[in-house]
Coordinates of C-alpha atoms and ligand atoms in Angstrom, one line a residue:
X37 CA 36.5 -10.1 -11.4
X38 CA 35.3 -12.1 -14.4
X39 CA 34.9 -10.0 -17.6
X40 CA 31.6 -10.8 -19.2
X41 CA 31.4 -8.2 -22.0
X42 CA 34.2 -6.6 -24.0
X43 CA 34.3 -4.2 -26.9
X44 CA 37.4 -3.5 -28.9
X45 CA 37.7 -0.4 -31.0
X46 CA 34.1 -0.4 -32.2
X47 CA 33.4 1.8 -35.3
X48 CA 30.0 2.1 -36.8
X49 CA 29.3 4.2 -39.9
X50 CA 25.9 4.6 -41.6
X51 CA 25.8 5.4 -45.3
X52 CA 23.7 8.6 -45.8
X53 CA 23.2 10.2 -49.2
X54 CA 26.6 9.3 -50.6
X55 CA 28.3 10.3 -47.4
X56 CA 28.6 8.4 -44.2
X57 CA 27.7 9.2 -40.6
X58 CA 30.2 8.1 -38.1
X59 CA 28.0 7.0 -35.2
X60 CA 30.8 5.4 -33.2
X61 CA 34.4 6.3 -33.6
X62 CA 36.4 3.6 -31.8
X63 CA 34.8 2.5 -28.6
X64 CA 36.5 0.0 -26.2
X65 CA 35.1 -1.1 -22.9
X66 CA 35.0 -4.0 -20.5
X67 CA 32.2 -4.9 -18.1
X68 CA 32.6 -7.3 -15.2
X69 CA 30.1 -10.0 -14.2
X70 CA 27.6 -8.5 -11.8
X71 CA 28.5 -4.9 -12.6
X72 CA 26.0 -2.2 -13.3
X73 CA 27.3 0.2 -16.0
X74 CA 25.4 3.2 -17.3
X75 CA 26.1 4.8 -20.7
X76 CA 25.2 8.4 -20.6
X77 CA 25.2 11.0 -23.3
X78 CA 23.1 13.5 -25.1
X79 CA 20.7 12.7 -28.0
X80 CA 22.6 11.5 -31.1
X81 CA 25.9 10.8 -29.2
X82 CA 25.8 7.1 -30.2
X83 CA 24.3 5.4 -27.1
X84 CA 21.8 3.2 -28.8
X85 CA 24.2 2.3 -31.6
X86 CA 26.7 1.2 -28.9
X87 CA 24.1 -0.8 -27.0
X88 CA 22.9 -2.6 -30.2
X89 CA 26.4 -3.6 -31.1
X90 CA 27.1 -4.7 -27.5
X91 CA 24.0 -6.9 -27.6
X92 CA 24.6 -8.3 -31.1
X93 CA 21.5 -6.6 -32.5
X94 CA 23.7 -5.0 -35.1
X95 CA 27.2 -5.4 -36.5
X96 CA 30.0 -3.0 -36.2
X97 CA 31.7 -1.5 -39.3
X98 CA 34.9 -2.6 -37.6
X99 CA 36.0 -3.8 -34.2
X100 CA 34.9 -6.7 -32.1
X101 CA 32.4 -7.6 -29.4
X102 CA 33.0 -10.5 -27.0
X103 CA 30.0 -11.6 -24.9
X104 CA 30.7 -14.1 -22.2
X105 CA 33.8 -15.4 -24.0
X106 CA 32.1 -15.6 -27.4
X107 CA 33.5 -13.3 -30.1
X108 CA 30.2 -12.4 -31.8
X109 CA 32.0 -10.5 -34.6
X110 CA 33.3 -13.8 -35.9
X111 CA 29.9 -15.6 -36.0
X112 CA 27.5 -15.9 -39.0
X113 CA 24.1 -14.3 -38.7
X114 CA 22.4 -17.5 -37.4
X115 CA 25.1 -18.1 -34.7
X116 CA 25.0 -14.5 -33.7
X117 CA 21.2 -14.6 -33.3
X118 CA 21.5 -17.7 -31.1
X119 CA 24.2 -16.1 -29.0
X120 CA 22.2 -13.0 -28.5
X121 CA 19.2 -15.1 -27.5
X122 CA 21.2 -17.0 -25.0
X123 CA 23.4 -14.3 -23.5
X124 CA 21.5 -11.0 -23.6
X125 CA 18.1 -9.6 -22.5
X126 CA 16.9 -6.3 -23.9
X127 CA 14.6 -3.7 -22.4
X128 CA 13.6 -0.8 -24.7
X129 CA 12.0 2.6 -24.2
X130 CA 8.8 1.5 -25.9
X131 CA 8.2 -1.7 -24.0
X132 CA 7.8 -3.7 -27.2
X133 CA 5.2 -6.2 -25.8
X134 CA 3.1 -8.4 -28.1
X135 CA -0.4 -7.0 -27.9
X136 CA -2.2 -10.3 -28.5
X137 CA -0.4 -12.2 -25.9
X138 CA -1.3 -11.9 -22.2
X139 CA 1.2 -11.0 -19.5
X140 CA 2.3 -14.5 -18.7
X141 CA 2.8 -15.3 -22.4
X142 CA 4.7 -12.1 -23.0
X143 CA 7.1 -13.0 -20.2
X144 CA 7.4 -16.6 -21.6
X145 CA 8.1 -15.2 -25.1
X146 CA 11.8 -16.2 -25.1
X147 CA 10.8 -19.8 -24.4
X148 CA 7.9 -19.7 -26.9
X149 CA 10.3 -18.5 -29.6
X150 CA 12.7 -21.3 -28.7
X151 CA 9.8 -23.8 -29.4
X152 CA 8.9 -24.5 -25.8
X153 CA 5.6 -24.1 -24.1
X154 CA 4.3 -21.8 -21.3
X155 CA 3.4 -25.0 -19.4
X156 CA 7.0 -26.0 -19.3
X157 CA 8.0 -22.7 -17.7
X158 CA 5.0 -21.8 -15.6
X159 CA 7.0 -21.8 -12.4
X160 CA 9.7 -19.6 -13.8
X161 CA 7.1 -17.2 -15.2
X162 CA 5.4 -17.1 -11.7
X163 CA 8.7 -16.3 -10.1
X164 CA 9.4 -13.5 -12.6
X165 CA 5.9 -12.0 -12.1
X166 CA 6.4 -12.0 -8.4
X167 CA 9.8 -10.4 -8.9
X168 CA 8.2 -7.5 -10.7
X169 CA 5.0 -7.4 -8.5
X170 CA 2.6 -8.5 -11.2
X171 CA 1.4 -12.0 -9.9
X172 CA -2.2 -10.9 -10.1
X173 CA -2.0 -9.6 -13.7
X174 CA -0.8 -12.8 -15.5
X175 CA -4.0 -13.0 -17.6
X176 CA -4.1 -9.3 -18.6
X177 CA -3.2 -8.1 -22.0
X178 CA -0.7 -5.3 -22.4
X179 CA -3.4 -2.7 -23.3
X180 CA -5.0 -3.5 -19.9
X181 CA -1.8 -2.4 -18.1
X182 CA -0.3 1.0 -17.1
X183 CA 2.9 2.1 -18.8
X184 CA 4.9 1.2 -15.7
X185 CA 3.3 -2.3 -15.5
X186 CA 4.1 -2.8 -19.2
X187 CA 7.7 -2.0 -18.6
X188 CA 7.8 -4.4 -15.7
X189 CA 6.5 -7.1 -18.0
X190 CA 9.2 -6.2 -20.5
X191 CA 11.8 -6.4 -17.7
X192 CA 10.5 -9.8 -16.6
X193 CA 10.6 -11.1 -20.2
X194 CA 14.2 -9.9 -20.6
X195 CA 15.2 -11.6 -17.4
X196 CA 13.3 -14.9 -18.2
X197 CA 16.1 -16.9 -19.8
X198 CA 18.6 -15.7 -17.2
X199 CA 20.7 -13.8 -19.6
X200 CA 24.4 -13.1 -18.8
X201 CA 23.8 -9.4 -19.5
X202 CA 20.7 -7.2 -19.3
X203 CA 20.8 -4.3 -21.8
X204 CA 18.4 -1.5 -21.3
X205 CA 17.9 1.5 -23.7
X206 CA 16.2 4.4 -21.9
X207 CA 13.9 2.0 -20.0
X208 CA 12.4 5.0 -18.0
X209 CA 12.1 7.3 -21.0
X210 CA 8.4 6.9 -21.3
X211 CA 7.5 6.8 -17.6
X212 CA 6.7 9.4 -15.0
X213 CA 9.2 10.0 -12.1
X214 CA 7.7 7.6 -9.6
X215 CA 7.1 4.8 -12.1
X216 CA 10.6 5.3 -13.5
X217 CA 12.0 5.0 -10.0
X218 CA 10.2 1.6 -9.5
X219 CA 11.7 0.3 -12.7
X220 CA 15.2 1.5 -11.8
X221 CA 14.8 0.0 -8.3
X222 CA 13.8 -3.4 -9.9
X223 CA 16.8 -3.3 -12.3
X224 CA 19.1 -2.4 -9.5
X225 CA 17.7 -5.2 -7.3
X226 CA 18.3 -7.7 -10.1
X227 CA 21.9 -6.6 -10.1
X228 CA 22.5 -6.3 -6.4
X229 CA 20.5 -9.4 -5.3
X230 CA 20.7 -11.7 -8.2
X231 CA 24.1 -10.7 -9.5
X232 CA 22.7 -9.7 -12.9
X233 CA 25.1 -7.7 -15.2
X234 CA 23.5 -4.5 -16.4
X235 CA 24.3 -2.1 -19.2
X236 CA 21.8 0.8 -19.1
X237 CA 21.6 3.6 -21.6
X238 CA 20.2 6.9 -20.5
X239 CA 20.4 10.7 -20.7
X240 CA 19.0 11.0 -17.3
X241 CA 21.5 11.6 -14.5
X242 CA 19.1 10.1 -12.0
X243 CA 19.0 6.8 -13.8
X244 CA 22.8 6.9 -14.3
X245 CA 23.2 7.4 -10.5
X246 CA 22.1 3.8 -10.0
X247 CA 25.1 2.4 -11.7
X248 CA 28.5 1.3 -10.3
X249 CA 30.2 3.1 -13.2
X250 CA 29.1 5.7 -15.7
X251 CA 30.6 6.0 -19.2
X252 CA 30.0 9.4 -20.8
X253 CA 29.6 9.3 -24.6
X254 CA 30.1 12.3 -26.8
X255 CA 30.2 12.3 -30.6
X256 CA 30.6 8.5 -30.8
X257 CA 33.5 8.2 -28.3
X258 CA 33.7 7.5 -24.5
X259 CA 34.9 10.8 -23.2
X260 CA 34.7 10.2 -19.4
X261 CA 34.3 7.4 -16.9
X262 CA 32.8 8.1 -13.4
X263 CA 33.2 5.4 -10.8
X264 CA 30.3 5.6 -8.3
X265 CA 30.6 2.1 -6.6
X266 CA 27.7 0.2 -5.3
X267 CA 25.4 2.5 -3.4
X268 CA 22.0 2.3 -1.8
X269 CA 21.3 6.0 -1.6
X270 CA 20.4 6.3 -5.3
X271 CA 18.9 9.7 -4.8
X272 CA 22.1 11.1 -3.3
X273 CA 21.9 14.7 -4.4
X274 CA 25.6 15.3 -4.6
X275 CA 26.0 12.6 -7.1
X276 CA 23.2 13.6 -9.3
X277 CA 24.4 17.2 -9.2
X278 CA 27.8 16.0 -10.3
X279 CA 26.3 14.1 -13.2
X280 CA 23.9 16.9 -14.1
X281 CA 26.8 19.3 -14.1
X282 CA 28.1 17.5 -17.2
X283 CA 25.2 19.2 -19.0
X284 CA 24.0 16.2 -20.9
Ligands
LIG206 N1 20.2 3.9 -39.4 C1 20.9 5.0 -39.4 N2 21.2 5.6 -40.5 C2 21.9 6.8 -40.5 N3 22.3 7.4 -39.4 C3 22.0 6.8 -38.2 C4 21.3 5.6 -38.1 N4 21.1 5.3 -36.8 C5 21.7 6.2 -36.1 N5 22.2 7.2 -36.9 C6 23.0 8.4 -36.5 O1 24.0 7.9 -35.6 C7 24.2 8.8 -34.5 C8 24.0 8.1 -33.2 O2 22.7 7.6 -33.1 P1 22.1 6.9 -31.8 O3 20.7 6.4 -32.1 O4 23.1 5.9 -31.4 O5 22.1 8.1 -30.7 P2 21.6 8.1 -29.2 O6 22.7 8.5 -28.4 O7 21.0 6.8 -28.9 O8 20.5 9.2 -29.3 P3 19.1 9.3 -28.5 O9 19.4 9.8 -27.1 O10 18.3 10.4 -29.2 O11 18.4 8.0 -28.5 C9 23.2 9.9 -34.8 O12 23.8 11.0 -35.4 C10 22.2 9.3 -35.7 O13 21.6 10.3 -36.5
LIG207 MG1 19.0 6.2 -28.4

């Protein structure tokens, strides 16, 4: 198994009124190519902080992150931004689409940011829209879509540059049960069919049950690891019950 993402002893402190808040207290992990890892924990446990460091959106106070063989901790800001753009795709809880761009343009955003045109990538954008079932919505603007459709656009956009790793922070947090399931199924498909590596942050046991492996975070540390393996019966009640019993 090729390791695609590594964290070594990550510490993150935030200064707060003369004191400091220790959001992460020494986190180490390793994710294999094609693996689906969920990071689970209650509010304030450090999940988003961890995901931001893993994706190079923020820097650790100490420790190292290695993405696809590149030690991002040793890069300057500009190099780190380029590595992040090349290697990672992000999906957030609040979709973060650009309101003035239509669906196709939003999906093509990573290319537009890189100075390329939608025309150059029209076929890729079509493929992605087909992947998320939005072929007929290419010309819509985000405010003309449902929440679930908006998250599907965000997912297509994150996958557009074929990132080594897809990082998702509570991607179903603003969706109802059925729509959330659709998004989780799409994320799972991109892992199972396309071999996409996934790191998904959630406090929802149902979402975590999609993963091959669940890391449970408490107070800024990984306290437990649950290996589920690749499964197709996501809704398996026994598993969910086991995760729910953790009381997160
Ligand atoms: N910019 C910041 N300044 C100060 N403290 C922060 C900052 N960002 C996060 N924290 C603190 O770090 C801790 C971890 O925050 P984090 O956002 O990672 O939690 P989380 O597990 O993602 O929570 P949630 O489930 O509510 O999103 C919390 O105690 C939070 O208050
Ligand atoms: Mg969070």
